[in-house]
PDB file of C-alpha atoms and ligand atoms in Angstrom:
ATOM      1  CA  MET A   1     -13.617  -9.749   5.193  1.00  0.00           C
ATOM      2  CA  ASP A   2     -12.641 -13.404   5.045  1.00  0.00           C
ATOM      3  CA  ALA A   3     -11.424 -14.656   8.425  1.00  0.00           C
ATOM      4  CA  ALA A   4      -8.361 -16.916   8.462  1.00  0.00           C
ATOM      5  CA  LYS A   5      -7.326 -19.445  11.113  1.00  0.00           C
ATOM      6  CA  TYR A   6      -4.435 -17.725  12.900  1.00  0.00           C
ATOM      7  CA  ILE A   7      -3.022 -14.294  13.702  1.00  0.00           C
ATOM      8  CA  TRP A   8       0.570 -13.899  14.877  1.00  0.00           C
ATOM      9  CA  MET A   9       0.658 -11.724  17.995  1.00  0.00           C
ATOM     10  CA  ASN A  10       3.715 -10.950  20.109  1.00  0.00           C
ATOM     11  CA  GLY A  11       5.544 -14.087  19.062  1.00  0.00           C
ATOM     12  CA  GLU A  12       2.617 -16.529  19.253  1.00  0.00           C
ATOM     13  CA  PHE A  13       0.039 -17.839  16.822  1.00  0.00           C
ATOM     14  CA  LYS A  14      -3.428 -17.104  18.206  1.00  0.00           C
ATOM     15  CA  GLY A  15      -6.840 -18.111  16.892  1.00  0.00           C
ATOM     16  CA  TRP A  16      -8.286 -15.445  14.553  1.00  0.00           C
ATOM     17  CA  PHE A  17     -10.825 -14.269  17.147  1.00  0.00           C
ATOM     18  CA  ASP A  18      -8.439 -14.559  20.105  1.00  0.00           C
ATOM     19  CA  ALA A  19      -6.052 -11.844  18.946  1.00  0.00           C
ATOM     20  CA  GLN A  20      -7.594  -9.128  21.131  1.00  0.00           C
ATOM     21  CA  THR A  21      -6.660  -5.915  22.896  1.00  0.00           C
ATOM     22  CA  HIS A  22      -8.039  -3.834  25.787  1.00  0.00           C
ATOM     23  CA  VAL A  23     -10.335  -0.872  24.995  1.00  0.00           C
ATOM     24  CA  LEU A  24      -7.890   1.369  26.860  1.00  0.00           C
ATOM     25  CA  SER A  25      -5.046   0.467  24.502  1.00  0.00           C
ATOM     26  CA  HIS A  26      -3.075   3.670  23.924  1.00  0.00           C
ATOM     27  CA  THR A  27      -3.271   3.590  20.128  1.00  0.00           C
ATOM     28  CA  LEU A  28      -7.092   3.449  20.133  1.00  0.00           C
ATOM     29  CA  HIS A  29      -7.079   6.844  21.868  1.00  0.00           C
ATOM     30  CA  TYR A  30      -4.095   8.722  20.471  1.00  0.00           C
ATOM     31  CA  GLY A  31      -3.471   7.079  17.103  1.00  0.00           C
ATOM     32  CA  ASN A  32       0.209   6.117  17.218  1.00  0.00           C
ATOM     33  CA  GLY A  33       0.455   2.833  15.362  1.00  0.00           C
ATOM     34  CA  VAL A  34       2.340   1.647  12.271  1.00  0.00           C
ATOM     35  CA  ILE A  35       1.234  -0.788   9.616  1.00  0.00           C
ATOM     36  CA  GLU A  36       2.362  -2.546   6.483  1.00  0.00           C
ATOM     37  CA  GLY A  37       0.375  -3.890   3.597  1.00  0.00           C
ATOM     38  CA  THR A  38       2.165  -6.756   1.874  1.00  0.00           C
ATOM     39  CA  LYS A  39       0.856  -9.202  -0.682  1.00  0.00           C
ATOM     40  CA  ALA A  40       1.408 -12.892  -1.275  1.00  0.00           C
ATOM     41  CA  TYR A  41       0.450 -14.177  -4.717  1.00  0.00           C
ATOM     42  CA  LYS A  42      -0.698 -17.648  -5.540  1.00  0.00           C
ATOM     43  CA  THR A  43       1.956 -18.625  -8.079  1.00  0.00           C
ATOM     44  CA  ALA A  44       2.466 -21.910  -9.919  1.00  0.00           C
ATOM     45  CA  LYS A  45       4.993 -22.815  -7.159  1.00  0.00           C
ATOM     46  CA  GLY A  46       2.712 -21.898  -4.233  1.00  0.00           C
ATOM     47  CA  TYR A  47       2.347 -18.608  -2.385  1.00  0.00           C
ATOM     48  CA  ALA A  48       5.107 -16.041  -2.919  1.00  0.00           C
ATOM     49  CA  ILE A  49       5.369 -12.817  -0.914  1.00  0.00           C
ATOM     50  CA  PHE A  50       6.297  -9.813  -3.033  1.00  0.00           C
ATOM     51  CA  ARG A  51       9.178  -7.666  -1.694  1.00  0.00           C
ATOM     52  CA  LEU A  52       8.726  -9.010   1.830  1.00  0.00           C
ATOM     53  CA  ASN A  53      11.971  -7.634   3.212  1.00  0.00           C
ATOM     54  CA  ASP A  54      11.337  -4.128   1.846  1.00  0.00           C
ATOM     55  CA  HIS A  55       7.929  -4.029   3.526  1.00  0.00           C
ATOM     56  CA  THR A  56       9.285  -5.257   6.852  1.00  0.00           C
ATOM     57  CA  VAL A  57      12.145  -2.753   6.782  1.00  0.00           C
ATOM     58  CA  ARG A  58       9.608   0.017   6.123  1.00  0.00           C
ATOM     59  CA  LEU A  59       7.546  -1.150   9.120  1.00  0.00           C
ATOM     60  CA  LYS A  60      10.588  -0.910  11.383  1.00  0.00           C
ATOM     61  CA  GLU A  61      11.479   2.502   9.945  1.00  0.00           C
ATOM     62  CA  SER A  62       7.918   3.792  10.367  1.00  0.00           C
ATOM     63  CA  ALA A  63       8.073   2.708  14.016  1.00  0.00           C
ATOM     64  CA  LYS A  64      11.402   4.476  14.505  1.00  0.00           C
ATOM     65  CA  MET A  65       9.904   7.682  13.091  1.00  0.00           C
ATOM     66  CA  THR A  66       6.933   7.524  15.455  1.00  0.00           C
ATOM     67  CA  LEU A  67       9.053   6.626  18.530  1.00  0.00           C
ATOM     68  CA  MET A  68       7.929   3.061  18.915  1.00  0.00           C
ATOM     69  CA  ASP A  69      10.363   0.242  19.568  1.00  0.00           C
ATOM     70  CA  ILE A  70       9.219  -2.995  17.920  1.00  0.00           C
ATOM     71  CA  PRO A  71      10.897  -5.776  19.930  1.00  0.00           C
ATOM     72  CA  TYR A  72      11.432  -8.036  16.880  1.00  0.00           C
ATOM     73  CA  SER A  73      14.083  -7.917  14.180  1.00  0.00           C
ATOM     74  CA  VAL A  74      13.331  -7.678  10.459  1.00  0.00           C
ATOM     75  CA  GLU A  75      14.376 -11.347  10.151  1.00  0.00           C
ATOM     76  CA  GLU A  76      12.022 -12.443  12.938  1.00  0.00           C
ATOM     77  CA  LEU A  77       9.140 -10.494  11.422  1.00  0.00           C
ATOM     78  CA  ASN A  78       9.850 -11.925   7.965  1.00  0.00           C
ATOM     79  CA  ALA A  79       9.862 -15.448   9.409  1.00  0.00           C
ATOM     80  CA  ALA A  80       6.568 -14.774  11.244  1.00  0.00           C
ATOM     81  CA  GLN A  81       4.904 -13.684   8.003  1.00  0.00           C
ATOM     82  CA  ILE A  82       6.118 -16.735   6.079  1.00  0.00           C
ATOM     83  CA  GLU A  83       5.021 -19.088   8.849  1.00  0.00           C
ATOM     84  CA  LEU A  84       1.636 -17.355   9.154  1.00  0.00           C
ATOM     85  CA  ILE A  85       0.847 -18.046   5.507  1.00  0.00           C
ATOM     86  CA  ARG A  86       1.931 -21.650   5.918  1.00  0.00           C
ATOM     87  CA  LYS A  87      -0.117 -22.211   9.076  1.00  0.00           C
ATOM     88  CA  ASN A  88      -3.273 -20.650   7.690  1.00  0.00           C
ATOM     89  CA  GLU A  89      -3.317 -23.160   4.819  1.00  0.00           C
ATOM     90  CA  PHE A  90      -4.915 -20.699   2.403  1.00  0.00           C
ATOM     91  CA  GLN A  91      -6.665 -22.384  -0.508  1.00  0.00           C
ATOM     92  CA  GLY A  92      -8.277 -19.795  -2.728  1.00  0.00           C
ATOM     93  CA  ASP A  93      -7.171 -16.290  -3.563  1.00  0.00           C
ATOM     94  CA  ASN A  94      -4.062 -14.155  -3.197  1.00  0.00           C
ATOM     95  CA  VAL A  95      -3.325 -13.153   0.384  1.00  0.00           C
ATOM     96  CA  TYR A  96      -2.891  -9.740   1.977  1.00  0.00           C
ATOM     97  CA  LEU A  97      -0.559  -9.495   4.961  1.00  0.00           C
ATOM     98  CA  ARG A  98      -1.112  -6.789   7.555  1.00  0.00           C
ATOM     99  CA  PRO A  99       1.745  -6.308  10.020  1.00  0.00           C
ATOM    100  CA  LEU A 100       0.803  -3.825  12.747  1.00  0.00           C
ATOM    101  CA  ALA A 101       2.603  -2.425  15.759  1.00  0.00           C
ATOM    102  CA  PHE A 102       0.534  -0.506  18.271  1.00  0.00           C
ATOM    103  CA  LEU A 103       0.664   0.728  21.838  1.00  0.00           C
ATOM    104  CA  GLY A 104      -1.272  -1.475  24.200  1.00  0.00           C
ATOM    105  CA  TYR A 105      -2.790  -1.166  27.658  1.00  0.00           C
ATOM    106  CA  GLY A 106      -1.139   0.352  30.692  1.00  0.00           C
ATOM    107  CA  VAL A 107      -0.452   4.044  30.111  1.00  0.00           C
ATOM    108  CA  MET A 108      -2.954   6.875  29.598  1.00  0.00           C
ATOM    109  CA  GLY A 109      -2.262  10.447  28.496  1.00  0.00           C
ATOM    110  CA  VAL A 110      -0.538  11.578  25.323  1.00  0.00           C
ATOM    111  CA  TYR A 111       3.012  10.878  26.558  1.00  0.00           C
ATOM    112  CA  HIS A 112       3.476   7.321  25.364  1.00  0.00           C
ATOM    113  CA  LYS A 113       6.784   6.277  26.890  1.00  0.00           C
ATOM    114  CA  GLY A 114       6.142   3.132  28.885  1.00  0.00           C
ATOM    115  CA  ALA A 115       3.138   1.995  26.848  1.00  0.00           C
ATOM    116  CA  PRO A 116       3.764  -1.614  25.753  1.00  0.00           C
ATOM    117  CA  VAL A 117       4.378  -2.161  22.034  1.00  0.00           C
ATOM    118  CA  GLU A 118       2.159  -4.926  20.679  1.00  0.00           C
ATOM    119  CA  THR A 119       3.245  -6.534  17.414  1.00  0.00           C
ATOM    120  CA  VAL A 120       0.784  -8.332  15.177  1.00  0.00           C
ATOM    121  CA  VAL A 121       0.638  -9.906  11.727  1.00  0.00           C
ATOM    122  CA  ALA A 122      -2.712 -10.850  10.203  1.00  0.00           C
ATOM    123  CA  ALA A 123      -3.232 -12.424   6.779  1.00  0.00           C
ATOM    124  CA  TRP A 124      -6.374 -13.096   4.789  1.00  0.00           C
ATOM    125  CA  GLU A 125      -7.477 -13.809   1.249  1.00  0.00           C
ATOM    126  CA  TRP A 126      -8.251 -10.609  -0.629  1.00  0.00           C
ATOM    127  CA  GLY A 127      -9.195  -9.923  -4.266  1.00  0.00           C
ATOM    128  CA  ALA A 128      -8.741  -6.729  -6.322  1.00  0.00           C
ATOM    129  CA  TYR A 129      -8.790  -3.640  -4.051  1.00  0.00           C
ATOM    130  CA  LEU A 130     -10.452  -1.402  -6.622  1.00  0.00           C
ATOM    131  CA  GLY A 131     -12.511  -4.151  -8.270  1.00  0.00           C
ATOM    132  CA  GLU A 132     -11.891  -6.489 -11.228  1.00  0.00           C
ATOM    133  CA  GLU A 133     -13.850  -4.185 -13.525  1.00  0.00           C
ATOM    134  CA  GLY A 134     -11.680  -1.217 -12.452  1.00  0.00           C
ATOM    135  CA  MET A 135      -8.512  -3.153 -13.324  1.00  0.00           C
ATOM    136  CA  LYS A 136      -9.692  -3.523 -16.930  1.00  0.00           C
ATOM    137  CA  LYS A 137     -11.701  -0.408 -17.651  1.00  0.00           C
ATOM    138  CA  GLY A 138     -10.272   2.111 -15.207  1.00  0.00           C
ATOM    139  CA  ILE A 139     -11.647   3.952 -12.210  1.00  0.00           C
ATOM    140  CA  LYS A 140     -12.995   7.421 -11.525  1.00  0.00           C
ATOM    141  CA  LEU A 141     -10.776   9.646  -9.434  1.00  0.00           C
ATOM    142  CA  LYS A 142     -11.822  12.764  -7.541  1.00  0.00           C
ATOM    143  CA  ILE A 143      -9.361  15.355  -6.325  1.00  0.00           C
ATOM    144  CA  ALA A 144     -10.102  15.577  -2.606  1.00  0.00           C
ATOM    145  CA  SER A 145     -11.183  18.811  -0.943  1.00  0.00           C
ATOM    146  CA  MET A 146      -8.626  18.126   1.807  1.00  0.00           C
ATOM    147  CA  THR A 147      -4.877  18.185   1.136  1.00  0.00           C
ATOM    148  CA  ARG A 148      -2.282  15.721   2.386  1.00  0.00           C
ATOM    149  CA  PRO A 149      -0.973  17.100   5.709  1.00  0.00           C
ATOM    150  CA  ALA A 150       2.097  19.324   5.282  1.00  0.00           C
ATOM    151  CA  ASN A 151       5.534  17.971   6.127  1.00  0.00           C
ATOM    152  CA  THR A 152       5.775  20.587   8.865  1.00  0.00           C
ATOM    153  CA  SER A 153       3.049  18.903  10.905  1.00  0.00           C
ATOM    154  CA  ASN A 154       3.031  15.268   9.893  1.00  0.00           C
ATOM    155  CA  MET A 155       5.183  12.279   9.013  1.00  0.00           C
ATOM    156  CA  GLY A 156       3.848  11.201   5.666  1.00  0.00           C
ATOM    157  CA  LYS A 157       6.726   8.786   5.110  1.00  0.00           C
ATOM    158  CA  ALA A 158       5.752   6.724   8.114  1.00  0.00           C
ATOM    159  CA  LYS A 159       3.043   4.224   7.264  1.00  0.00           C
ATOM    160  CA  ALA A 160       1.367   5.398  10.440  1.00  0.00           C
ATOM    161  CA  THR A 161      -2.240   4.633  11.308  1.00  0.00           C
ATOM    162  CA  ALA A 162      -2.762   8.324  12.166  1.00  0.00           C
ATOM    163  CA  ASN A 163      -2.151   9.282   8.523  1.00  0.00           C
ATOM    164  CA  TYR A 164      -5.159   7.239   7.468  1.00  0.00           C
ATOM    165  CA  LEU A 165      -7.709   9.637   8.977  1.00  0.00           C
ATOM    166  CA  ASN A 166      -6.812  12.003   6.142  1.00  0.00           C
ATOM    167  CA  SER A 167      -7.003   9.105   3.645  1.00  0.00           C
ATOM    168  CA  GLN A 168     -10.302   7.918   5.060  1.00  0.00           C
ATOM    169  CA  MET A 169     -11.980  11.331   4.842  1.00  0.00           C
ATOM    170  CA  ALA A 170     -10.805  11.802   1.256  1.00  0.00           C
ATOM    171  CA  LYS A 171     -11.895   8.300   0.195  1.00  0.00           C
ATOM    172  CA  PHE A 172     -15.328   8.690   1.774  1.00  0.00           C
ATOM    173  CA  GLU A 173     -15.845  12.033   0.042  1.00  0.00           C
ATOM    174  CA  ALA A 174     -14.841  10.559  -3.333  1.00  0.00           C
ATOM    175  CA  ILE A 175     -17.217   7.609  -3.064  1.00  0.00           C
ATOM    176  CA  ASP A 176     -20.021   9.785  -1.721  1.00  0.00           C
ATOM    177  CA  CYS A 177     -19.635  11.970  -4.824  1.00  0.00           C
ATOM    178  CA  GLY A 178     -19.921   8.948  -7.139  1.00  0.00           C
ATOM    179  CA  TYR A 179     -16.183   8.381  -7.714  1.00  0.00           C
ATOM    180  CA  ASP A 180     -14.067   5.346  -6.823  1.00  0.00           C
ATOM    181  CA  GLU A 181     -10.969   6.850  -5.249  1.00  0.00           C
ATOM    182  CA  ALA A 182      -9.496  10.139  -4.042  1.00  0.00           C
ATOM    183  CA  LEU A 183      -6.394  11.918  -5.307  1.00  0.00           C
ATOM    184  CA  LEU A 184      -4.841  14.216  -2.732  1.00  0.00           C
ATOM    185  CA  LEU A 185      -2.808  17.305  -3.497  1.00  0.00           C
ATOM    186  CA  ASP A 186      -0.120  18.581  -1.155  1.00  0.00           C
ATOM    187  CA  ASP A 187      -0.381  21.900   0.669  1.00  0.00           C
ATOM    188  CA  GLN A 188       1.248  23.622  -2.348  1.00  0.00           C
ATOM    189  CA  GLY A 189      -1.373  22.252  -4.740  1.00  0.00           C
ATOM    190  CA  TYR A 190       0.791  19.580  -6.397  1.00  0.00           C
ATOM    191  CA  VAL A 191      -0.269  15.932  -6.670  1.00  0.00           C
ATOM    192  CA  ALA A 192       0.814  13.948  -3.603  1.00  0.00           C
ATOM    193  CA  GLU A 193      -0.849  10.508  -3.832  1.00  0.00           C
ATOM    194  CA  ALA A 194      -4.200   8.728  -3.719  1.00  0.00           C
ATOM    195  CA  SER A 195      -5.770   7.699  -0.398  1.00  0.00           C
ATOM    196  CA  GLY A 196      -3.878   4.389  -0.463  1.00  0.00           C
ATOM    197  CA  ALA A 197      -1.847   4.359  -3.672  1.00  0.00           C
ATOM    198  CA  SER A 198       0.663   6.338  -5.740  1.00  0.00           C
ATOM    199  CA  PHE A 199      -0.142   8.321  -8.882  1.00  0.00           C
ATOM    200  CA  PHE A 200       1.364   8.017 -12.366  1.00  0.00           C
ATOM    201  CA  MET A 201       0.451   9.763 -15.606  1.00  0.00           C
ATOM    202  CA  VAL A 202       1.604   9.444 -19.211  1.00  0.00           C
ATOM    203  CA  LYS A 203       2.153  12.461 -21.456  1.00  0.00           C
ATOM    204  CA  ASN A 204       3.703  12.332 -24.921  1.00  0.00           C
ATOM    205  CA  GLY A 205       5.152   8.875 -24.298  1.00  0.00           C
ATOM    206  CA  LYS A 206       6.802   9.818 -20.983  1.00  0.00           C
ATOM    207  CA  LEU A 207       5.827   8.354 -17.642  1.00  0.00           C
ATOM    208  CA  ILE A 208       5.548  10.966 -14.893  1.00  0.00           C
ATOM    209  CA  THR A 209       5.170  10.393 -11.147  1.00  0.00           C
ATOM    210  CA  PRO A 210       5.699  12.824  -8.280  1.00  0.00           C
ATOM    211  CA  PRO A 211       8.642  12.619  -5.877  1.00  0.00           C
ATOM    212  CA  ASN A 212       7.846  11.358  -2.372  1.00  0.00           C
ATOM    213  CA  ASP A 213       8.136  14.799  -0.801  1.00  0.00           C
ATOM    214  CA  ASN A 214       4.623  14.534   0.507  1.00  0.00           C
ATOM    215  CA  SER A 215       3.749  10.879   0.217  1.00  0.00           C
ATOM    216  CA  LEU A 216       4.628   7.408   1.369  1.00  0.00           C
ATOM    217  CA  GLU A 217       7.860   5.927  -0.051  1.00  0.00           C
ATOM    218  CA  SER A 218       5.895   3.414  -2.045  1.00  0.00           C
ATOM    219  CA  ILE A 219       7.391   0.042  -2.869  1.00  0.00           C
ATOM    220  CA  THR A 220       5.134  -0.502  -5.901  1.00  0.00           C
ATOM    221  CA  GLN A 221       5.956   2.955  -7.263  1.00  0.00           C
ATOM    222  CA  LYS A 222       9.657   2.038  -7.075  1.00  0.00           C
ATOM    223  CA  THR A 223       8.960  -1.292  -8.792  1.00  0.00           C
ATOM    224  CA  VAL A 224       6.986   0.356 -11.602  1.00  0.00           C
ATOM    225  CA  ILE A 225       9.741   2.934 -12.187  1.00  0.00           C
ATOM    226  CA  GLU A 226      12.287   0.099 -12.419  1.00  0.00           C
ATOM    227  CA  MET A 227      10.030  -1.869 -14.794  1.00  0.00           C
ATOM    228  CA  ALA A 228       9.425   1.161 -17.024  1.00  0.00           C
ATOM    229  CA  GLU A 229      13.125   2.050 -17.206  1.00  0.00           C
ATOM    230  CA  ASN A 230      13.959  -1.553 -18.103  1.00  0.00           C
ATOM    231  CA  LEU A 231      11.420  -1.290 -20.937  1.00  0.00           C
ATOM    232  CA  GLY A 232      13.169   1.850 -22.208  1.00  0.00           C
ATOM    233  CA  ILE A 233      10.357   4.217 -21.159  1.00  0.00           C
ATOM    234  CA  VAL A 234      11.471   7.701 -20.105  1.00  0.00           C
ATOM    235  CA  VAL A 235      10.448   8.262 -16.477  1.00  0.00           C
ATOM    236  CA  GLU A 236      10.213  11.752 -14.987  1.00  0.00           C
ATOM    237  CA  ARG A 237       9.929  12.269 -11.242  1.00  0.00           C
ATOM    238  CA  ARG A 238       8.625  15.782 -10.795  1.00  0.00           C
ATOM    239  CA  ARG A 239       5.781  17.764  -9.351  1.00  0.00           C
ATOM    240  CA  ILE A 240       2.473  17.503 -11.209  1.00  0.00           C
ATOM    241  CA  THR A 241      -0.288  20.117 -11.185  1.00  0.00           C
ATOM    242  CA  ARG A 242      -4.024  19.437 -11.257  1.00  0.00           C
ATOM    243  CA  GLU A 243      -4.337  20.797 -14.818  1.00  0.00           C
ATOM    244  CA  GLU A 244      -1.680  18.413 -16.101  1.00  0.00           C
ATOM    245  CA  VAL A 245      -3.627  15.493 -14.697  1.00  0.00           C
ATOM    246  CA  TYR A 246      -6.762  16.579 -16.566  1.00  0.00           C
ATOM    247  CA  ILE A 247      -4.968  16.573 -19.931  1.00  0.00           C
ATOM    248  CA  ALA A 248      -2.848  13.446 -19.381  1.00  0.00           C
ATOM    249  CA  ASP A 249      -2.817  10.806 -22.139  1.00  0.00           C
ATOM    250  CA  GLU A 250      -3.087   8.034 -19.534  1.00  0.00           C
ATOM    251  CA  ALA A 251      -3.159   7.815 -15.746  1.00  0.00           C
ATOM    252  CA  PHE A 252      -2.983   4.978 -13.244  1.00  0.00           C
ATOM    253  CA  LEU A 253      -2.573   4.244  -9.555  1.00  0.00           C
ATOM    254  CA  THR A 254      -0.072   1.833  -8.059  1.00  0.00           C
ATOM    255  CA  GLY A 255       0.145   0.157  -4.681  1.00  0.00           C
ATOM    256  CA  THR A 256       0.428  -3.242  -3.083  1.00  0.00           C
ATOM    257  CA  ALA A 257      -3.374  -3.524  -2.931  1.00  0.00           C
ATOM    258  CA  ALA A 258      -4.178  -1.295  -5.937  1.00  0.00           C
ATOM    259  CA  GLU A 259      -1.479  -3.085  -8.035  1.00  0.00           C
ATOM    260  CA  ILE A 260      -1.736  -1.127 -11.313  1.00  0.00           C
ATOM    261  CA  THR A 261      -5.222   0.333 -11.608  1.00  0.00           C
ATOM    262  CA  PRO A 262      -6.023   2.455 -14.667  1.00  0.00           C
ATOM    263  CA  VAL A 263      -7.767   5.805 -14.213  1.00  0.00           C
ATOM    264  CA  ARG A 264     -10.411   6.730 -16.781  1.00  0.00           C
ATOM    265  CA  ILE A 265     -11.924   9.908 -15.309  1.00  0.00           C
ATOM    266  CA  VAL A 266     -10.582  12.636 -13.036  1.00  0.00           C
ATOM    267  CA  ASP A 267     -13.083  15.256 -11.803  1.00  0.00           C
ATOM    268  CA  ALA A 268     -15.464  14.774 -14.768  1.00  0.00           C
ATOM    269  CA  ARG A 269     -12.624  14.957 -17.356  1.00  0.00           C
ATOM    270  CA  GLU A 270     -12.035  11.845 -19.444  1.00  0.00           C
ATOM    271  CA  ILE A 271      -8.380  10.817 -19.390  1.00  0.00           C
ATOM    272  CA  GLY A 272      -6.997   9.936 -22.832  1.00  0.00           C
ATOM    273  CA  CYS A 273      -9.292   7.438 -24.550  1.00  0.00           C
ATOM    274  CA  GLY A 274     -11.463   7.130 -21.402  1.00  0.00           C
ATOM    275  CA  SER A 275     -10.337   3.596 -20.605  1.00  0.00           C
ATOM    276  CA  ARG A 276      -7.094   1.686 -19.934  1.00  0.00           C
ATOM    277  CA  GLY A 277      -4.283   3.175 -22.032  1.00  0.00           C
ATOM    278  CA  ALA A 278      -1.631   1.182 -23.966  1.00  0.00           C
ATOM    279  CA  MET A 279       1.307   1.952 -21.645  1.00  0.00           C
ATOM    280  CA  THR A 280      -0.831   1.226 -18.588  1.00  0.00           C
ATOM    281  CA  GLU A 281      -1.804  -2.154 -20.020  1.00  0.00           C
ATOM    282  CA  LYS A 282       1.796  -3.001 -20.869  1.00  0.00           C
ATOM    283  CA  LEU A 283       2.996  -2.187 -17.355  1.00  0.00           C
ATOM    284  CA  GLN A 284       0.020  -3.953 -15.788  1.00  0.00           C
ATOM    285  CA  THR A 285       0.754  -7.142 -17.750  1.00  0.00           C
ATOM    286  CA  LEU A 286       4.434  -7.041 -16.774  1.00  0.00           C
ATOM    287  CA  TYR A 287       3.566  -6.361 -13.112  1.00  0.00           C
ATOM    288  CA  PHE A 288       1.293  -9.403 -12.941  1.00  0.00           C
ATOM    289  CA  ASP A 289       3.930 -11.540 -14.668  1.00  0.00           C
ATOM    290  CA  ILE A 290       6.429 -10.426 -12.015  1.00  0.00           C
ATOM    291  CA  VAL A 291       4.262 -10.925  -8.919  1.00  0.00           C
ATOM    292  CA  PHE A 292       2.996 -14.287 -10.153  1.00  0.00           C
ATOM    293  CA  GLY A 293       6.572 -15.495 -10.699  1.00  0.00           C
ATOM    294  CA  ARG A 294       6.383 -15.631 -14.503  1.00  0.00           C
ATOM    295  CA  ASN A 295       9.331 -13.278 -15.076  1.00  0.00           C
ATOM    296  CA  LYS A 296      12.807 -14.572 -14.144  1.00  0.00           C
ATOM    297  CA  GLU A 297      14.384 -11.091 -14.198  1.00  0.00           C
ATOM    298  CA  TYR A 298      12.423 -10.019 -11.123  1.00  0.00           C
ATOM    299  CA  GLU A 299      12.354 -13.371  -9.310  1.00  0.00           C
ATOM    300  CA  HIS A 300      14.572 -11.949  -6.515  1.00  0.00           C
ATOM    301  CA  TYR A 301      11.585  -9.910  -5.310  1.00  0.00           C
ATOM    302  CA  LEU A 302       9.642 -13.075  -4.435  1.00  0.00           C
ATOM    303  CA  THR A 303       9.826 -15.046  -1.196  1.00  0.00           C
ATOM    304  CA  TYR A 304       8.258 -18.443  -1.739  1.00  0.00           C
ATOM    305  CA  VAL A 305       6.308 -20.021   1.115  1.00  0.00           C
ATOM    306  CA  ASN A 306       6.913 -23.718   0.829  1.00  0.00           C
TER     307      ASN A 306
HETATM  308  N1  PMP B 401       0.334   5.782  -0.460  1.00  0.00           N
HETATM  309  C1  PMP B 401      -0.436   5.415   0.567  1.00  0.00           C
HETATM  310  C2  PMP B 401      -1.048   6.457   1.421  1.00  0.00           C
HETATM  311  C3  PMP B 401      -0.653   4.043   0.841  1.00  0.00           C
HETATM  312  O1  PMP B 401      -1.431   3.669   1.852  1.00  0.00           O
HETATM  313  C4  PMP B 401      -0.076   3.085  -0.014  1.00  0.00           C
HETATM  314  C5  PMP B 401      -0.323   1.619   0.234  1.00  0.00           C
HETATM  315  N2  PMP B 401       0.612   1.090   1.128  1.00  0.00           N
HETATM  316  C6  PMP B 401       0.724   3.522  -1.083  1.00  0.00           C
HETATM  317  C7  PMP B 401       0.905   4.877  -1.279  1.00  0.00           C
HETATM  318  C8  PMP B 401       1.422   2.520  -1.955  1.00  0.00           C
HETATM  319  O2  PMP B 401       2.469   1.965  -1.231  1.00  0.00           O
HETATM  320  P1  PMP B 401       3.036   0.508  -1.583  1.00  0.00           P
HETATM  321  O3  PMP B 401       3.305   0.529  -3.028  1.00  0.00           O
HETATM  322  O4  PMP B 401       4.290   0.401  -0.795  1.00  0.00           O
HETATM  323  O5  PMP B 401       1.996  -0.459  -1.195  1.00  0.00           O
END
């Protein structure tokens, strides 16, 4: 990764390599931490953070779900993220912001009450998550052998670090098998989400994406639904089976990092024409116009860092 100059930690800006924690930090052992993944685009008017407030609200809500009290307000965390981008004086690429709240040093054992909550925001320059080539031609998706954990034993709506063990295992398996990304089903066999992105497919001109019963409440998924509806595309939110994915006309993934990434193959089946489909390209173009500040209609989603 590309190091930046500063990391915001517990209210202070620290040097990139000085933002440290003890090896007995609670979260390192028991996995209760919450994160966000937010993106700032290099627009014609400088960096602009996309849907900053929505991401920060989700961070606070994730922490509430996992019984962690972040001692900063949404407004304070928003201000920290804006100032962090300013202070780092980024020059090159778009920037990824990683807010994190974790339990620090002082308490051992699973019971975490009393463990100090450490709050951090890092930011660094980051290119296309699934590769530039993938954005144009599409990626290969493998349905993971593991399912997304059931709602009865997990909190999939929290963007909790613990949930990423499941993501990590699925992603590793997919790449090891020669694919680019994993698609996870839920415990009933319906599509949940990819390891770090949401799933959409197109069939007979309709755009279909699963409800968030067993997946993160994705901000990009919401944006893409809004964009599609504004374009007059019929959007269905319903459960999707594995077989439906195989015979989709088009498929793509969405996420802050994944943006809109076309899918060309799922489990050895070519999807549609085997490359980026027409609706995918249309939505991708609109998405980039929005995040780069070229579309006035969606300007309210951008927070400019001046
Ligand atoms: N699902 C998972 C598991 C994710 O990690 C992400 C990335 N944050 C998404 C979906 C997409 O969420 P968003 O659009 O809010 O980035």
